[in-house]
């Protein structure tokens, strides 16, 4: 037992959603306990990870020469295709190693059923819009509101500006914009009407120049490395943002944690194994396993009025399944989604300055919306600033190829000739990343198998995953779009989906394609309007258990085409507001009758 302390709220997970919920509630003086499975410090894959809290790695997957894949890691993969994404189980979660992109979802993304696939939300863009603004404040988003309004189609309140001015485009962005802006290409599935191209800056969760007009002219004060106001902590254009931002400009949950009030307590190396409920089904606390830096594992319990699961879409589902809770609808663990990413890569005809700046600073937005999504998955195109890093690996791979076989005598290049070849080849590299929407499908799911345990003796997540024909049609359309873009750019296409290099490889209409996972897990405790068809309501409250919330991307009925962190943060702040209202109602004094207040006898 942890003693007699009773908390107002227990938050399971110290990532983006959990840290924001804890801060909001702690600001009002609520006693909040945050239980984090990973270590208190750290931030990179494998860094400071505790053996009791293992997590998946992308390297767990290997493509096979003859096709298919082999999986050897934390996930037990049983699907026709691999779930190709990972997450980090340290304090701060994957928010310590994320790319930092914060686009909003589009209004039509909240109702994919209108296009004949997936599931629709029980709330609208308009419902969530104030929480988007609150999340942009908490994260400190850099973007140009007029650009987002005009070229993305997002509605904003009159006079709104982002906390930070937009980050400047990379040199590659400018080169691509010079060749593509205003040009038109064919969109397979959209009919004869061509799509006009325009390179648009991407909103970022990293400090740029604070916008002087933010807050009605009050301006915005960014947070530095320790959560304190630090206007000097700005993006310096480093190409090493993952795992760590050298200038501390990128938002991480650790910045939010630095602003926690004194009533918020963090316990790390605490793996929650069960949610506890009372006879009426109300959540009463949790059981967790704790392993100090040295010593045996022990089991503890702690109680609270509200329990908030904020441990990642996969881990939230795993914990609900371990607890045998919230599954009246048979939807816990189902509807697992990601952004399957088609990557294409090549050489520009001139030097474009790759490996500078964040991984992507701009993209093409014209394929995210519209009637074409009835026949193929919509997608957003990121312009990749880091050359072929995601497509093929580090630059050393290119150097090795030049050393091996490029020379006239077949022995490879050496000396000055090698240096010139490396500079030329690497300096012309670029990549395009097509992030597909994946609709909610109950067959894609997380389950448990007691025959596969982790180091704590808990069942590991079993993943069953596949891509629908709708998604495959989107990937095929994206490759057709890529071919047209390469032609307009005058680029030399080096895209190659060799089986051994692509665990996520499939054939669609006699053509081979490969995909990567974006790390955007969603959908496993899906939000809805009815307890018979969903796990949580529009506030992320579990239908079956008062006092139990499951927050994060797992609640999202659609993952759309935008990186989901901003939407997750907006939903978390919305839930925190509701939790505070419920606690305030609990604390409201019961009025006494006039006879009692006047001192009259009962």
XYZ file of C-alpha atoms in Angstrom:
602
model
C 0.000 0.000 0.000
C 1.105 3.589 -0.553
C -0.290 4.806 2.717
C -3.417 6.752 3.608
C -3.044 9.477 0.959
C -6.144 9.761 -1.206
C -5.857 11.772 -4.398
C -8.402 13.744 -6.326
C -7.025 12.374 -9.604
C -4.596 9.662 -10.668
C -3.109 10.160 -14.136
C -1.510 7.104 -15.760
C 1.229 8.330 -18.080
C 3.401 11.448 -18.169
C 3.292 12.141 -21.912
C 1.660 15.061 -23.696
C -1.927 14.280 -22.678
C -1.152 13.206 -19.104
C 1.137 16.148 -18.397
C -1.437 18.654 -19.672
C -4.272 17.094 -17.662
C -2.125 17.118 -14.513
C -1.099 20.743 -15.020
C -4.634 21.966 -15.604
C -5.999 20.182 -12.539
C -3.010 21.033 -10.363
C -3.452 24.685 -11.245
C -6.758 24.545 -9.388
C -5.154 22.947 -6.349
C -6.269 19.386 -7.059
C -4.157 16.610 -5.570
C -2.881 14.769 -8.617
C -0.678 11.666 -8.723
C 1.030 10.934 -12.059
C 2.222 7.342 -12.446
C 4.818 6.939 -15.200
C 5.951 3.486 -16.325
C 9.314 4.746 -17.578
C 12.207 6.456 -15.898
C 11.951 10.061 -14.705
C 14.833 11.247 -16.876
C 15.728 10.438 -20.438
C 14.119 11.050 -23.760
C 15.471 8.823 -26.483
C 14.614 5.323 -27.612
C 16.305 3.045 -25.135
C 17.681 5.927 -23.077
C 16.990 5.481 -19.367
C 14.345 2.897 -20.217
C 13.449 0.568 -17.397
C 13.452 -3.178 -18.020
C 10.027 -3.315 -16.371
C 8.623 -0.917 -19.000
C 9.804 -2.154 -22.390
C 8.403 -0.640 -25.538
C 8.284 -1.313 -29.273
C 11.076 -0.308 -31.641
C 10.835 0.125 -35.398
C 13.915 -2.082 -35.625
C 11.812 -4.955 -34.218
C 10.531 -5.449 -37.784
C 12.551 -6.978 -40.610
C 11.529 -7.386 -44.229
C 12.144 -10.778 -45.809
C 13.812 -11.294 -49.178
C 10.843 -13.153 -50.594
C 8.299 -10.703 -49.154
C 6.516 -10.565 -45.823
C 8.071 -9.627 -42.503
C 9.540 -10.957 -39.288
C 8.699 -9.354 -35.925
C 10.888 -9.797 -32.860
C 10.228 -7.346 -30.068
C 7.700 -5.999 -27.593
C 4.718 -6.315 -29.934
C 3.392 -9.732 -30.864
C 2.503 -9.130 -34.528
C -0.184 -11.392 -36.002
C -1.556 -9.331 -38.866
C -1.208 -9.782 -42.625
C 0.842 -6.563 -42.599
C 2.912 -5.141 -39.737
C 1.925 -2.300 -37.473
C 5.110 -0.384 -38.217
C 5.107 2.293 -35.504
C 6.744 2.549 -32.101
C 6.520 4.692 -28.973
C 8.769 5.544 -26.045
C 8.068 4.543 -22.439
C 10.040 7.143 -20.510
C 8.778 10.163 -18.602
C 7.390 12.502 -21.224
C 6.637 9.587 -23.522
C 6.954 9.877 -27.267
C 6.519 13.625 -26.836
C 10.219 13.699 -25.947
C 11.227 12.437 -29.418
C 8.435 13.669 -31.727
C 8.917 15.648 -34.948
C 7.143 18.706 -33.528
C 4.521 19.186 -36.266
C 1.165 20.557 -35.085
C -1.386 20.945 -37.915
C -5.073 21.000 -37.062
C -7.591 18.522 -38.440
C -9.937 19.824 -41.133
C -13.656 20.315 -40.377
C -14.644 17.503 -42.773
C -12.229 15.096 -41.032
C -14.701 14.798 -38.169
C -17.296 13.077 -40.387
C -15.634 10.459 -42.607
C -18.874 8.452 -42.707
C -20.120 11.103 -45.139
C -17.471 9.780 -47.538
C -18.428 6.156 -47.026
C -15.758 4.878 -44.645
C -14.565 4.919 -41.044
C -16.419 6.451 -38.118
C -17.573 9.973 -37.346
C -16.943 11.980 -34.206
C -19.624 12.846 -31.642
C -18.306 16.422 -31.777
C -17.346 18.819 -34.560
C -14.409 21.014 -35.466
C -16.400 23.958 -34.115
C -16.817 22.167 -30.772
C -13.080 21.557 -30.512
C -11.849 24.861 -31.953
C -11.513 26.719 -28.600
C -9.499 23.775 -27.288
C -7.268 23.905 -30.375
C -6.438 27.487 -29.438
C -5.774 26.471 -25.835
C -3.483 23.654 -27.006
C -1.620 26.018 -29.342
C -0.987 28.256 -26.341
C 0.245 25.397 -24.140
C 2.568 24.022 -26.828
C 3.577 27.390 -28.257
C 2.724 26.805 -31.916
C 4.529 28.665 -34.693
C 2.461 29.241 -37.842
C 0.901 31.832 -40.155
C -2.847 32.007 -39.594
C -3.567 33.640 -42.961
C -1.640 30.917 -44.774
C -3.557 28.228 -42.863
C -6.848 29.968 -43.578
C -6.236 30.616 -47.289
C -4.288 27.557 -48.406
C -5.460 24.858 -45.992
C -9.070 25.981 -45.612
C -9.160 26.143 -41.822
C -11.598 28.518 -40.120
C -10.235 30.670 -37.289
C -11.878 33.323 -35.107
C -11.454 36.843 -36.412
C -8.230 38.417 -35.145
C -6.623 35.156 -34.015
C -2.889 34.706 -34.499
C -0.687 31.798 -33.473
C 1.525 32.247 -30.398
C 4.634 32.268 -32.594
C 5.288 33.589 -36.055
C 5.809 30.928 -38.720
C 9.201 29.277 -39.006
C 11.038 30.206 -42.209
C 10.944 27.725 -45.084
C 14.026 25.657 -45.783
C 16.045 26.227 -48.959
C 14.563 22.992 -50.313
C 11.045 24.323 -49.600
C 11.825 27.444 -51.616
C 13.240 25.478 -54.546
C 10.206 23.162 -54.603
C 7.781 26.092 -54.305
C 9.482 27.864 -57.197
C 8.838 24.900 -59.470
C 5.448 23.726 -58.222
C 3.385 26.699 -57.022
C 0.522 27.326 -59.420
C 1.143 24.176 -61.472
C -1.625 21.599 -61.834
C -1.498 17.816 -61.773
C -3.968 14.946 -61.971
C -5.318 13.417 -58.776
C -6.343 9.784 -59.363
C -9.872 9.392 -58.096
C -10.712 13.100 -58.154
C -12.064 13.141 -61.695
C -10.860 15.308 -64.568
C -10.424 18.468 -62.513
C -6.684 18.890 -61.777
C -5.287 19.902 -58.411
C -3.404 23.179 -58.114
C -0.144 22.857 -56.217
C 1.106 25.172 -53.504
C 3.828 24.701 -50.921
C 2.445 25.682 -47.501
C 4.304 26.129 -44.218
C 3.511 23.539 -41.549
C 2.554 24.600 -37.988
C 5.267 23.651 -35.508
C 5.419 23.031 -31.780
C 8.798 24.747 -31.540
C 9.738 28.242 -30.555
C 10.221 30.801 -33.300
C 9.688 34.525 -32.876
C 6.834 35.277 -30.457
C 3.923 36.960 -32.180
C 3.515 40.504 -30.786
C -0.221 40.505 -31.586
C -0.972 37.312 -29.691
C -3.508 37.652 -26.879
C -4.864 40.944 -28.151
C -1.431 42.534 -28.178
C -0.105 41.013 -24.957
C 2.351 38.858 -26.915
C 3.484 35.336 -26.101
C 6.254 34.278 -23.740
C 7.726 30.916 -24.788
C 8.913 28.346 -22.297
C 12.568 27.400 -22.117
C 14.273 24.156 -21.206
C 13.046 24.242 -17.596
C 9.536 25.515 -18.213
C 10.486 29.091 -17.387
C 9.950 32.047 -19.729
C 12.905 32.059 -22.107
C 12.468 34.181 -25.245
C 16.002 33.257 -26.339
C 15.152 29.556 -26.735
C 14.378 29.548 -30.457
C 14.716 27.039 -33.251
C 18.272 27.293 -34.572
C 17.700 25.121 -37.637
C 19.481 22.073 -36.262
C 18.978 18.803 -38.127
C 19.204 16.828 -34.879
C 15.724 17.523 -33.465
C 15.159 13.820 -32.803
C 15.604 12.744 -30.143
C 16.773 16.043 -28.620
C 16.439 19.654 -29.751
C 19.871 21.256 -29.068
C 18.349 24.715 -28.537
C 15.447 23.400 -26.389
C 13.064 25.164 -28.757
C 10.879 22.112 -29.439
C 8.000 21.524 -27.057
C 8.157 18.433 -24.870
C 5.903 17.385 -21.980
C 8.822 18.099 -19.642
C 8.181 21.811 -20.218
C 4.612 21.350 -19.041
C 5.780 19.283 -16.063
C 8.088 22.114 -15.036
C 4.955 24.236 -14.592
C 3.128 21.737 -12.395
C 1.919 23.125 -9.104
C 2.956 21.761 -5.713
C -0.102 19.494 -5.504
C 1.040 17.361 -8.472
C 3.264 14.372 -7.645
C 5.142 12.231 -10.159
C 6.140 8.626 -9.416
C 8.261 7.035 -12.132
C 9.065 3.352 -12.774
C 5.444 2.677 -11.832
C 3.783 0.221 -14.228
C 0.026 0.306 -13.682
C -1.294 -3.249 -13.918
C -4.965 -2.804 -13.059
C -7.639 -0.152 -12.652
C -9.683 -0.692 -9.508
C -13.447 -0.181 -9.422
C -16.033 -0.313 -6.677
C -19.218 -2.415 -6.533
C -21.115 0.119 -8.667
C -18.420 0.152 -11.315
C -16.977 3.510 -10.305
C -13.201 3.835 -10.617
C -11.592 3.977 -7.175
C -7.846 3.791 -7.892
C -5.156 1.643 -9.462
C -2.757 -1.164 -8.700
C 0.798 -0.690 -9.928
C 4.147 -2.408 -9.961
C 7.132 -0.362 -8.936
C 10.793 -1.142 -9.367
C 13.314 1.213 -7.783
C 16.667 1.764 -9.484
C 17.905 -1.168 -7.396
C 15.650 -3.696 -5.751
C 12.777 -6.081 -6.333
C 9.415 -5.315 -7.907
C 6.634 -4.581 -5.426
C 2.878 -4.178 -5.861
C 1.099 -1.102 -4.522
C -2.391 0.347 -4.662
C -3.506 3.953 -4.482
C -6.971 5.500 -4.462
C -8.539 8.556 -6.084
C -11.895 10.010 -7.052
C -10.962 10.078 -10.748
C -8.593 7.881 -12.769
C -7.264 9.171 -16.099
C -5.547 6.754 -18.500
C -3.079 8.698 -20.659
C -0.490 6.073 -21.481
C -0.697 5.858 -25.331
C -3.397 4.299 -27.505
C -1.882 0.815 -27.289
C -1.046 0.951 -23.566
C -4.447 2.407 -22.613
C -6.169 -0.455 -24.428
C -3.803 -2.968 -22.860
C -4.577 -1.658 -19.368
C -8.346 -1.711 -19.930
C -8.072 -5.288 -21.199
C -5.892 -6.290 -18.230
C -8.530 -4.786 -15.932
C -11.499 -6.303 -17.757
C -13.156 -2.886 -17.948
C -15.058 -0.563 -20.288
C -15.727 -3.218 -22.930
C -19.502 -3.498 -23.070
C -19.266 -2.418 -26.717
C -16.499 -4.945 -27.531
C -14.516 -1.998 -28.930
C -11.606 -1.853 -26.449
C -8.437 -2.420 -28.450
C -10.288 -2.302 -31.764
C -10.031 0.320 -34.536
C -6.256 0.649 -34.236
C -5.117 3.324 -36.674
C -1.879 4.932 -37.786
C -0.682 7.041 -40.687
C 0.826 4.582 -43.162
C 3.468 6.674 -44.945
C 4.561 6.275 -48.548
C 8.099 7.648 -48.890
C 9.521 8.545 -52.299
C 13.028 9.858 -52.801
C 15.344 11.145 -55.456
C 18.012 13.621 -56.568
C 17.280 17.200 -57.564
C 19.192 18.585 -60.553
C 21.025 21.044 -58.288
C 22.164 21.406 -54.675
C 19.201 21.917 -52.343
C 20.847 22.013 -48.902
C 19.409 18.944 -47.158
C 20.089 17.979 -43.522
C 19.347 21.469 -42.247
C 16.447 22.531 -40.095
C 13.607 20.420 -38.674
C 12.677 17.232 -40.514
C 9.947 19.012 -42.459
C 8.968 22.667 -42.535
C 6.472 22.741 -45.421
C 4.154 20.495 -47.383
C 1.467 20.188 -50.046
C -2.086 20.303 -48.678
C -4.257 19.848 -51.798
C -4.868 16.107 -51.396
C -6.278 16.132 -47.858
C -9.917 16.901 -48.607
C -12.696 16.704 -51.135
C -14.736 14.040 -52.922
C -11.662 11.993 -53.941
C -11.578 10.565 -50.438
C -14.660 8.538 -51.353
C -12.481 6.297 -53.535
C -9.034 6.590 -51.973
C -7.529 7.569 -48.644
C -6.666 11.272 -48.418
C -3.059 12.212 -47.746
C -0.869 15.101 -46.766
C 2.555 15.512 -48.397
C 5.526 16.492 -46.244
C 8.627 17.837 -47.957
C 11.475 16.063 -46.150
C 14.475 18.195 -45.222
C 16.659 15.279 -44.115
C 17.545 13.809 -47.476
C 17.157 10.052 -47.672
C 17.429 9.457 -43.925
C 13.962 7.964 -43.479
C 13.937 6.283 -46.877
C 17.330 4.549 -46.749
C 19.108 5.402 -43.509
C 22.103 7.550 -42.517
C 24.400 9.233 -45.040
C 27.031 6.594 -44.328
C 25.026 4.140 -46.420
C 25.537 6.330 -49.482
C 29.235 6.693 -48.714
C 29.549 2.908 -48.455
C 27.922 2.466 -51.868
C 30.297 4.974 -53.456
C 33.260 3.212 -51.837
C 32.066 -0.139 -53.092
C 31.179 0.097 -56.743
C 31.015 3.544 -58.333
C 34.531 3.918 -59.687
C 35.380 3.314 -63.321
C 37.452 0.255 -62.393
C 34.602 -1.202 -60.316
C 36.545 -0.750 -57.052
C 34.703 2.361 -55.897
C 35.788 5.949 -55.333
C 38.594 7.202 -53.090
C 40.157 10.482 -52.001
C 39.097 13.771 -53.635
C 36.915 11.946 -56.155
C 34.971 10.351 -53.309
C 34.578 13.665 -51.476
C 33.238 15.370 -54.613
C 30.818 12.513 -55.280
C 29.522 12.506 -51.694
C 29.032 16.282 -51.705
C 27.208 16.156 -55.028
C 24.999 13.184 -54.223
C 24.105 14.062 -50.641
C 23.600 17.737 -51.465
C 20.924 16.896 -54.053
C 18.923 14.442 -51.935
C 15.283 15.071 -51.108
C 12.270 13.004 -50.107
C 8.499 13.311 -50.088
C 6.426 11.726 -47.316
C 2.761 10.961 -48.069
C 0.834 10.484 -44.803
C -2.343 8.450 -45.425
C -5.503 8.604 -43.396
C -6.435 5.144 -42.149
C -10.114 4.701 -41.336
C -11.334 2.999 -38.171
C -11.640 -0.766 -38.772
C -12.570 -3.040 -35.842
C -10.448 -5.847 -37.342
C -7.281 -3.824 -36.662
C -6.835 -4.317 -32.966
C -4.829 -4.828 -29.779
C -5.449 -7.994 -27.766
C -3.604 -9.905 -25.015
C -2.109 -13.381 -24.882
C -1.007 -14.732 -21.465
C 1.537 -16.859 -23.316
C 3.584 -13.751 -24.158
C 4.652 -11.823 -21.051
C 6.937 -8.835 -20.527
C 9.590 -8.409 -17.837
C 6.911 -7.461 -15.281
C 4.948 -10.618 -15.950
C 2.174 -8.741 -17.788
C 0.871 -9.831 -21.210
C 2.464 -7.977 -24.101
C 0.249 -6.284 -26.712
C -0.795 -8.561 -29.568
C -1.300 -6.560 -32.763
C -3.510 -7.609 -35.658
C -3.131 -5.096 -38.482
C -3.776 -4.690 -42.187
C -4.408 -1.967 -44.770
C -7.829 -1.676 -46.393
C -8.282 -1.328 -50.141
C -9.231 2.310 -49.445
C -5.793 2.935 -47.960
C -4.026 0.947 -50.672
C -5.819 3.011 -53.316
C -4.564 6.124 -51.492
C -0.998 4.837 -51.550
C -1.276 4.026 -55.262
C -2.678 7.499 -55.947
C 0.118 9.064 -53.907
C 2.750 7.266 -55.989
C 1.063 8.542 -59.177
C 1.115 12.061 -57.721
C 4.770 11.605 -56.760
C 5.664 10.626 -60.321
C 4.124 13.852 -61.613
C 5.867 15.945 -58.960
C 9.254 14.429 -59.789
C 8.716 15.291 -63.446
C 7.853 18.912 -62.644
C 10.873 19.150 -60.342
C 13.209 17.661 -62.922
C 14.240 15.135 -60.274
C 15.816 11.720 -60.686
C 13.617 9.132 -58.930
C 15.466 6.568 -56.776
C 12.395 5.115 -55.014
C 12.683 1.349 -54.574
C 10.509 -0.840 -52.349
C 12.889 -3.800 -52.095
C 11.308 -6.542 -49.913
C 14.186 -6.846 -47.423
C 14.205 -3.094 -46.713
C 10.426 -2.697 -46.367
C 8.637 -4.879 -43.789
C 5.464 -2.989 -44.708
C 5.417 -4.142 -48.323
C 2.405 -5.226 -50.349
C 1.217 -5.636 -53.936
C -1.828 -3.754 -55.148
C -3.115 -4.149 -58.698
C 0.141 -5.824 -59.745
C 2.381 -3.030 -58.412
C 4.578 -3.257 -55.318
C 4.482 -0.560 -52.649
C 6.006 -0.110 -49.217
C 5.024 1.962 -46.204
C 6.532 3.162 -42.957
C 4.604 3.841 -39.741
C 4.307 7.457 -38.645
C 4.117 6.661 -34.923
C 0.570 8.044 -34.764
C -1.327 5.277 -32.976
C -5.033 6.017 -32.505
C -8.496 4.576 -32.122
C -8.223 1.815 -29.509
C -10.754 3.240 -27.008
C -12.859 4.983 -29.579
C -15.150 7.928 -28.843
C -18.813 7.824 -29.814
C -22.388 8.783 -29.085
C -23.542 5.441 -27.695
C -22.178 3.045 -25.039
C -23.162 0.157 -27.281
C -20.750 1.172 -30.066
C -17.923 3.076 -28.373
C -15.696 3.056 -25.296
C -15.723 6.730 -24.264
C -18.075 9.670 -24.704
C -17.321 13.086 -26.176
C -15.455 14.039 -22.962
C -13.346 10.833 -23.077
C -15.221 9.398 -20.092
C -15.614 5.624 -20.117
C -19.305 4.910 -20.534
C -19.280 1.944 -18.161
C -17.325 3.398 -15.236
C -17.955 6.770 -13.593
C -14.712 8.468 -12.651
C -12.683 6.692 -15.359
C -11.310 8.586 -18.363
C -9.239 7.240 -21.257
C -7.632 10.239 -22.949
C -5.348 10.591 -25.942
C -5.288 9.541 -29.576
C -6.943 6.243 -28.652
C -10.242 8.146 -28.336
C -10.084 9.546 -31.888
C -12.695 8.053 -34.271
C -10.617 9.249 -37.242
C -6.941 10.089 -37.539
C -7.362 12.292 -40.652
C -4.160 13.462 -42.394
C -2.651 15.740 -39.764
C -0.085 14.762 -37.153
C -2.353 14.033 -34.166
C -0.452 15.610 -31.257
C -2.256 18.960 -31.355
C -5.675 17.290 -31.546
C -4.703 14.975 -28.681
C -3.640 17.981 -26.604
C -6.893 19.792 -27.364
C -8.922 16.746 -26.304
C -6.866 16.407 -23.102
C -7.494 20.029 -22.129
C -11.187 19.574 -22.876
C -11.322 16.516 -20.596
C -9.403 18.298 -17.844
C -11.993 21.048 -17.897
C -14.752 18.490 -17.508
C -12.964 16.668 -14.692
C -12.497 19.927 -12.808
C -16.203 20.717 -13.223
C -17.143 17.294 -11.840
C -14.793 17.657 -8.876
C -16.111 21.151 -8.192
C -19.650 19.808 -8.208
C -18.596 17.115 -5.749
C -17.083 19.741 -3.475
C -20.041 22.139 -3.587
C -21.618 22.444 -0.105
C -25.088 21.012 0.320
C -27.458 23.841 1.369
C -29.112 23.341 4.734
C -32.831 23.803 5.288
C -33.981 27.087 6.908
C -35.016 25.245 10.071
C -31.454 23.935 10.548
C -29.810 27.261 9.845
C -32.108 29.073 12.309
C -31.325 26.657 15.102
C -34.876 25.274 15.332
C -35.285 21.725 16.576
C -35.586 19.016 13.875
